[in-house]
Amino acid sequence: MSTKKARILSCIVSKGGVLKTSSVTSLSGVILKDKKDGIKNKKILLIDLDTQGNVSNAFGKNPDLFNPTIYDVLIGKNKPEDAIVNVYEDENGSIDLLPSNDDLELLEMTVLTNVSKYGPPLELLKKSCTHLVDKYDYILFDTPPNTGLLVLNLFAFNGGVPVEVLVPFQPENFSFRGLMKVFEKVESMKSKNNPNLNIKGVFGTLINSRTTVHKGVLKVTRDKTSERGYHFFDTYIPKSVAAATAFAYAGLPVTLTSENKSNKLLINSYQKLWEEIR
Ligand SMILES: Nc1ncnc2c1ncn2[C@@H]1O[C@H](COP(=O)(O)OP(=O)(O)O)[C@@H](O)[C@H]1O
Ligand SMILES: [Mg+2]
């Protein structure tokens, strides 16, 4: 493990089913295998901020079996070290998970009704998890499909390194509005609360390159995104059954399974996306 502070990445947009979880978990696999960062025995941490606990599922684990979870950490009942589990290991290093499950649904009610006990509601993550920045090379956050309390905690997470936000964009009705909302929230939190918060860029997801409407919507969105001063990555994640196959047969994100004819395109897309993010 290197001595430098963790690089923090997250996938955020107020919409479900747009590959937030798939992208974060697949990128963790690509980052683990990436030699270009020169980090030996790499330590990656995934922090699941979604009550659905889908990061656990992506690694073949049942989220309901974890106790304690991120919920207990955020309310100060447990240290993150008590909740963190290892979910993958190879010669490149390890991927740990700070898991979540539907216990996390209790969070708002618990902390908002007793601020004197739990402290400022936006600082729960910062208070409990800042020291993890010194223990990992990369920390990747998966998030719920809204910009409520948990995502605001992430936006306020100032551990001395930037929180880099990746925004998945599926070219469909209402997605553009969702994209603008993320920009607005990030801009507002950055100016009021955390200068260490940046939008790294937007990337297309679930793209069918043969669908001309996808091409058209992507072009318009790319232009509007750069007008707003943000980057739209060249790489997009194609629609593919290989993701579901990896999950069903290996219980792993596709980038941690061995490459074959049917998953090659999807794995390559995540690798190329990481080339751009890196
Ligand atoms: N490249 C892909 N093409 C088609 N479906 C995918 C792909 N990657 C993942 N999926 C499936 O799409 C669904 C939504 O993905 P998910 O990452 O859970 O979205 P989110 O976290 O934004 O809700 C899941 O059932 C997942 O297995
Ligand atoms: Mg998800």
Short mmCIF file of C-alpha atoms and ligand atoms in Angstrom, two decimals:
data_model
loop_
_atom_site.label_atom_id
_atom_site.label_comp_id
_atom_site.label_asym_id
_atom_site.label_seq_id
_atom_site.Cartn_x
_atom_site.Cartn_y
_atom_site.Cartn_z
CA MET A 1 0.00 0.00 0.00
CA SER A 2 1.20 3.48 -0.83
CA THR A 3 1.40 6.29 1.72
CA LYS A 4 -0.57 8.77 -0.33
CA LYS A 5 -4.15 9.63 0.50
CA ALA A 6 -6.96 7.74 -1.19
CA ARG A 7 -8.42 8.93 -4.43
CA ILE A 8 -12.18 9.23 -3.93
CA LEU A 9 -14.60 8.47 -6.74
CA SER A 10 -18.37 8.21 -6.78
CA CYS A 11 -21.21 7.62 -9.18
CA ILE A 12 -24.18 9.91 -8.65
CA VAL A 13 -27.48 10.63 -10.33
CA SER A 14 -31.06 10.79 -8.97
CA LYS A 15 -32.23 7.85 -10.99
CA GLY A 16 -32.22 4.07 -10.58
CA GLY A 17 -31.21 1.50 -13.17
CA VAL A 18 -28.63 3.67 -14.94
CA LEU A 19 -25.57 1.59 -13.93
CA LYS A 20 -24.38 3.46 -10.86
CA THR A 21 -23.68 0.26 -8.95
CA SER A 22 -22.47 -1.66 -12.01
CA SER A 23 -20.07 1.14 -12.96
CA VAL A 24 -18.64 1.64 -9.48
CA THR A 25 -18.09 -2.07 -8.90
CA SER A 26 -16.77 -2.70 -12.44
CA LEU A 27 -14.38 0.25 -12.14
CA SER A 28 -13.10 -1.16 -8.84
CA GLY A 29 -12.04 -4.27 -10.77
CA VAL A 30 -10.34 -2.24 -13.50
CA ILE A 31 -8.55 -0.04 -10.96
CA LEU A 32 -7.33 -3.09 -9.04
CA LYS A 33 -5.71 -4.51 -12.19
CA ASP A 34 -4.37 -1.17 -13.46
CA LYS A 35 -0.56 -1.15 -13.34
CA LYS A 36 -0.16 2.45 -14.46
CA ASP A 37 -0.72 3.96 -11.02
CA GLY A 38 2.38 2.08 -9.83
CA ILE A 39 0.69 1.01 -6.59
CA LYS A 40 1.69 -2.44 -5.33
CA ASN A 41 -0.65 -4.42 -3.10
CA LYS A 42 -3.39 -1.93 -3.85
CA LYS A 43 -6.10 -1.33 -1.29
CA ILE A 44 -9.53 -0.39 -2.61
CA LEU A 45 -12.57 0.31 -0.46
CA LEU A 46 -16.16 0.35 -1.72
CA ILE A 47 -18.57 2.23 0.52
CA ASP A 48 -22.22 1.44 -0.13
CA LEU A 49 -24.52 4.37 0.64
CA ASP A 50 -27.62 2.79 -0.92
CA THR A 51 -30.19 1.05 1.29
CA GLN A 52 -30.55 -1.63 -1.41
CA GLY A 53 -27.06 -2.91 -0.61
CA ASN A 54 -26.42 -3.81 -4.23
CA VAL A 55 -22.63 -3.59 -3.96
CA SER A 56 -22.81 -6.71 -1.78
CA ASN A 57 -24.93 -8.42 -4.44
CA ALA A 58 -22.43 -7.49 -7.14
CA PHE A 59 -19.81 -9.50 -5.21
CA GLY A 60 -22.20 -12.42 -4.65
CA LYS A 61 -22.98 -11.55 -1.01
CA ASN A 62 -26.35 -11.16 0.67
CA PRO A 63 -26.50 -7.63 2.14
CA ASP A 64 -28.98 -8.68 4.84
CA LEU A 65 -26.37 -10.89 6.49
CA PHE A 66 -24.06 -7.99 7.34
CA ASN A 67 -24.08 -6.61 10.84
CA PRO A 68 -22.81 -4.01 11.64
CA THR A 69 -23.18 -1.94 8.47
CA ILE A 70 -22.61 1.62 7.31
CA TYR A 71 -25.75 2.56 9.27
CA ASP A 72 -24.11 1.65 12.59
CA VAL A 73 -20.98 3.51 11.50
CA LEU A 74 -22.86 6.69 10.58
CA ILE A 75 -24.72 6.79 13.89
CA GLY A 76 -21.42 6.30 15.74
CA LYS A 77 -22.32 2.91 17.19
CA ASN A 78 -19.44 1.11 15.45
CA LYS A 79 -16.14 2.02 13.87
CA PRO A 80 -15.95 1.45 10.10
CA GLU A 81 -13.25 -1.15 10.79
CA ASP A 82 -15.89 -3.26 12.63
CA ALA A 83 -18.11 -3.30 9.55
CA ILE A 84 -15.62 -3.55 6.67
CA VAL A 85 -15.31 -6.95 4.99
CA ASN A 86 -12.99 -8.17 2.26
CA VAL A 87 -14.85 -9.10 -0.94
CA TYR A 88 -12.02 -9.77 -3.38
CA GLU A 89 -8.29 -10.37 -3.34
CA ASP A 90 -5.65 -11.25 -5.91
CA GLU A 91 -1.97 -10.60 -6.67
CA ASN A 92 -2.71 -6.92 -7.35
CA GLY A 93 -4.28 -6.21 -3.97
CA SER A 94 -7.68 -6.27 -2.33
CA ILE A 95 -11.17 -4.85 -2.54
CA ASP A 96 -12.93 -4.23 0.78
CA LEU A 97 -16.55 -3.28 1.31
CA LEU A 98 -18.23 -1.15 3.93
CA PRO A 99 -21.65 -2.72 3.37
CA SER A 100 -25.16 -1.39 3.57
CA ASN A 101 -28.62 -2.91 3.82
CA ASP A 102 -32.09 -1.65 4.56
CA ASP A 103 -31.10 -0.75 8.15
CA LEU A 104 -29.88 2.41 6.45
CA GLU A 105 -33.51 3.41 5.86
CA LEU A 106 -33.63 4.29 9.56
CA LEU A 107 -30.91 6.88 9.25
CA GLU A 108 -32.91 10.02 8.48
CA MET A 109 -35.45 9.38 11.18
CA THR A 110 -32.79 8.55 13.75
CA VAL A 111 -30.42 11.43 13.19
CA LEU A 112 -32.86 14.17 12.21
CA THR A 113 -34.98 13.66 15.32
CA ASN A 114 -32.01 13.76 17.68
CA VAL A 115 -29.45 16.22 16.38
CA SER A 116 -28.18 16.92 19.89
CA LYS A 117 -27.09 13.27 20.17
CA TYR A 118 -25.82 12.61 16.62
CA GLY A 119 -24.49 16.03 15.67
CA PRO A 120 -24.88 17.88 12.37
CA PRO A 121 -26.74 15.49 9.98
CA LEU A 122 -24.52 16.34 7.00
CA GLU A 123 -21.31 15.52 8.85
CA LEU A 124 -21.95 11.91 9.84
CA LEU A 125 -19.78 10.45 7.08
CA LYS A 126 -17.00 12.96 7.58
CA LYS A 127 -16.97 12.37 11.33
CA SER A 128 -16.89 8.58 11.12
CA CYS A 129 -14.88 7.83 7.97
CA THR A 130 -12.31 10.56 7.30
CA HIS A 131 -9.42 8.47 8.69
CA LEU A 132 -10.10 5.80 6.01
CA VAL A 133 -8.61 8.19 3.45
CA ASP A 134 -5.19 7.40 4.96
CA LYS A 135 -5.75 3.63 4.88
CA TYR A 136 -6.81 3.05 1.27
CA ASP A 137 -5.45 3.91 -2.17
CA TYR A 138 -8.92 4.31 -3.65
CA ILE A 139 -12.33 4.77 -2.05
CA LEU A 140 -15.35 4.32 -4.32
CA PHE A 141 -18.84 5.27 -3.21
CA ASP A 142 -22.04 3.76 -4.52
CA THR A 143 -25.07 5.95 -3.94
CA PRO A 144 -28.87 5.80 -3.83
CA PRO A 145 -31.01 7.13 -6.70
CA ASN A 146 -31.64 10.48 -5.01
CA THR A 147 -29.69 13.41 -3.64
CA GLY A 148 -30.99 13.12 -0.09
CA LEU A 149 -29.18 12.97 3.24
CA LEU A 150 -26.70 10.23 2.28
CA VAL A 151 -25.54 11.86 -0.94
CA LEU A 152 -25.32 15.22 0.83
CA ASN A 153 -23.08 13.53 3.40
CA LEU A 154 -20.87 12.38 0.55
CA PHE A 155 -20.82 15.87 -0.97
CA ALA A 156 -19.75 17.19 2.45
CA PHE A 157 -17.02 14.54 2.85
CA ASN A 158 -13.90 16.66 2.99
CA GLY A 159 -11.03 14.37 3.89
CA GLY A 160 -8.42 16.66 2.36
CA VAL A 161 -8.78 15.06 -1.08
CA PRO A 162 -11.40 15.80 -3.72
CA VAL A 163 -14.58 13.80 -3.97
CA GLU A 164 -14.69 13.16 -7.71
CA VAL A 165 -18.23 12.73 -9.05
CA LEU A 166 -18.95 10.62 -12.13
CA VAL A 167 -22.42 11.02 -13.58
CA PRO A 168 -23.92 8.14 -15.59
CA PHE A 169 -26.25 9.31 -18.33
CA GLN A 170 -28.74 7.03 -20.02
CA PRO A 171 -30.21 8.79 -23.05
CA GLU A 172 -33.91 8.62 -22.18
CA ASN A 173 -36.76 10.93 -21.26
CA PHE A 174 -36.04 13.05 -18.19
CA SER A 175 -32.37 12.01 -17.97
CA PHE A 176 -31.17 15.41 -19.07
CA ARG A 177 -33.09 17.10 -16.30
CA GLY A 178 -31.56 14.66 -13.78
CA LEU A 179 -28.11 15.54 -15.06
CA MET A 180 -28.67 19.27 -14.60
CA LYS A 181 -29.97 18.63 -11.07
CA VAL A 182 -26.74 16.84 -10.14
CA PHE A 183 -24.71 19.76 -11.50
CA GLU A 184 -26.78 22.22 -9.45
CA LYS A 185 -26.51 20.23 -6.22
CA VAL A 186 -22.76 19.76 -6.59
CA GLU A 187 -22.21 23.43 -7.41
CA SER A 188 -24.27 24.51 -4.41
CA MET A 189 -22.52 22.13 -1.97
CA LYS A 190 -19.11 23.02 -3.38
CA SER A 191 -19.60 26.73 -2.80
CA LYS A 192 -21.29 26.44 0.62
CA ASN A 193 -19.78 23.39 2.19
CA ASN A 194 -16.93 21.52 0.52
CA PRO A 195 -14.43 23.03 -1.92
CA ASN A 196 -13.03 19.48 -2.27
CA LEU A 197 -15.92 18.39 -4.48
CA ASN A 198 -15.61 18.10 -8.26
CA ILE A 199 -17.58 16.76 -11.17
CA LYS A 200 -15.08 14.60 -13.01
CA GLY A 201 -17.39 13.99 -15.94
CA VAL A 202 -20.47 12.43 -17.47
CA PHE A 203 -20.53 9.10 -19.29
CA GLY A 204 -23.21 7.43 -21.39
CA THR A 205 -24.67 4.15 -20.12
CA LEU A 206 -26.84 1.39 -21.56
CA ILE A 207 -26.10 2.66 -25.04
CA ASN A 208 -27.21 0.80 -28.10
CA SER A 209 -24.93 2.27 -30.76
CA ARG A 210 -27.29 1.09 -33.51
CA THR A 211 -30.09 3.25 -32.14
CA THR A 212 -29.87 6.61 -33.88
CA VAL A 213 -31.90 8.37 -31.20
CA HIS A 214 -29.19 7.44 -28.67
CA LYS A 215 -26.56 9.03 -30.92
CA GLY A 216 -28.63 12.21 -31.28
CA VAL A 217 -29.39 12.58 -27.56
CA LEU A 218 -25.76 11.88 -26.67
CA LYS A 219 -24.55 14.58 -29.05
CA VAL A 220 -26.92 17.21 -27.64
CA THR A 221 -26.08 16.25 -24.06
CA ARG A 222 -22.36 16.27 -24.77
CA ASP A 223 -22.64 19.83 -26.13
CA LYS A 224 -24.80 21.07 -23.24
CA THR A 225 -22.48 19.44 -20.69
CA SER A 226 -19.44 21.22 -22.08
CA GLU A 227 -21.33 24.52 -22.34
CA ARG A 228 -21.82 24.13 -18.62
CA GLY A 229 -18.06 23.63 -18.20
CA TYR A 230 -18.02 19.88 -17.57
CA HIS A 231 -16.46 16.96 -19.37
CA PHE A 232 -18.39 14.27 -21.24
CA PHE A 233 -16.26 11.13 -21.62
CA ASP A 234 -15.79 9.67 -25.09
CA THR A 235 -16.28 6.14 -23.75
CA TYR A 236 -19.78 4.88 -23.07
CA ILE A 237 -20.97 1.67 -21.46
CA PRO A 238 -22.93 -0.41 -23.98
CA LYS A 239 -26.09 -2.35 -23.28
CA SER A 240 -24.93 -5.93 -22.78
CA VAL A 241 -26.13 -9.15 -21.21
CA ALA A 242 -22.54 -9.90 -20.14
CA ALA A 243 -23.03 -7.91 -16.90
CA ALA A 244 -25.90 -10.12 -15.79
CA THR A 245 -24.01 -13.24 -16.85
CA ALA A 246 -20.98 -12.30 -14.74
CA PHE A 247 -23.24 -11.66 -11.78
CA ALA A 248 -25.18 -14.90 -12.18
CA TYR A 249 -22.25 -17.24 -12.79
CA ALA A 250 -19.29 -15.69 -11.00
CA GLY A 251 -20.91 -13.45 -8.38
CA LEU A 252 -18.43 -10.77 -9.43
CA PRO A 253 -18.40 -7.54 -11.41
CA VAL A 254 -17.71 -8.35 -15.07
CA THR A 255 -14.24 -6.75 -14.95
CA LEU A 256 -13.12 -9.35 -12.39
CA THR A 257 -14.21 -12.30 -14.52
CA SER A 258 -12.06 -13.80 -17.26
CA GLU A 259 -12.46 -12.25 -20.66
CA ASN A 260 -14.35 -14.11 -23.39
CA LYS A 261 -16.07 -13.32 -26.66
CA SER A 262 -19.32 -12.19 -25.11
CA ASN A 263 -17.99 -9.96 -22.30
CA LYS A 264 -14.95 -8.50 -24.08
CA LEU A 265 -16.71 -5.38 -25.36
CA LEU A 266 -18.17 -4.55 -21.94
CA ILE A 267 -14.87 -5.12 -20.10
CA ASN A 268 -13.04 -3.01 -22.69
CA SER A 269 -15.53 -0.19 -22.21
CA TYR A 270 -14.82 -0.01 -18.49
CA GLN A 271 -11.08 -0.15 -19.17
CA LYS A 272 -11.33 2.67 -21.70
CA LEU A 273 -13.51 4.72 -19.38
CA TRP A 274 -10.90 4.34 -16.64
CA GLU A 275 -8.16 5.40 -19.09
CA GLU A 276 -10.11 8.64 -19.49
CA ILE A 277 -10.85 9.11 -15.80
CA ARG A 278 -7.33 8.30 -14.69
N1 LIG B 1 -24.02 -3.12 -19.62
C1 LIG B 1 -25.24 -3.48 -19.21
N2 LIG B 1 -26.24 -3.69 -20.10
C2 LIG B 1 -27.47 -4.02 -19.69
N3 LIG B 1 -27.83 -4.20 -18.40
C3 LIG B 1 -26.87 -4.00 -17.46
C4 LIG B 1 -25.54 -3.63 -17.82
N4 LIG B 1 -24.82 -3.52 -16.69
C5 LIG B 1 -25.66 -3.80 -15.67
N5 LIG B 1 -26.89 -4.08 -16.13
C6 LIG B 1 -28.10 -4.39 -15.34
O1 LIG B 1 -28.89 -3.19 -15.25
C7 LIG B 1 -29.56 -3.12 -14.00
C8 LIG B 1 -29.33 -1.76 -13.34
O2 LIG B 1 -27.95 -1.60 -13.08
P1 LIG B 1 -27.43 -0.98 -11.71
O3 LIG B 1 -25.96 -0.86 -11.82
O4 LIG B 1 -27.98 -1.74 -10.55
O5 LIG B 1 -28.09 0.48 -11.75
P2 LIG B 1 -28.25 1.56 -10.57
O6 LIG B 1 -27.23 1.29 -9.54
O7 LIG B 1 -28.06 2.88 -11.25
O8 LIG B 1 -29.66 1.40 -10.05
C9 LIG B 1 -29.05 -4.28 -13.19
O9 LIG B 1 -30.01 -5.30 -13.19
C10 LIG B 1 -27.79 -4.71 -13.90
O10 LIG B 1 -27.51 -6.10 -13.76
MG MG B 2 -27.47 0.91 -7.50
#
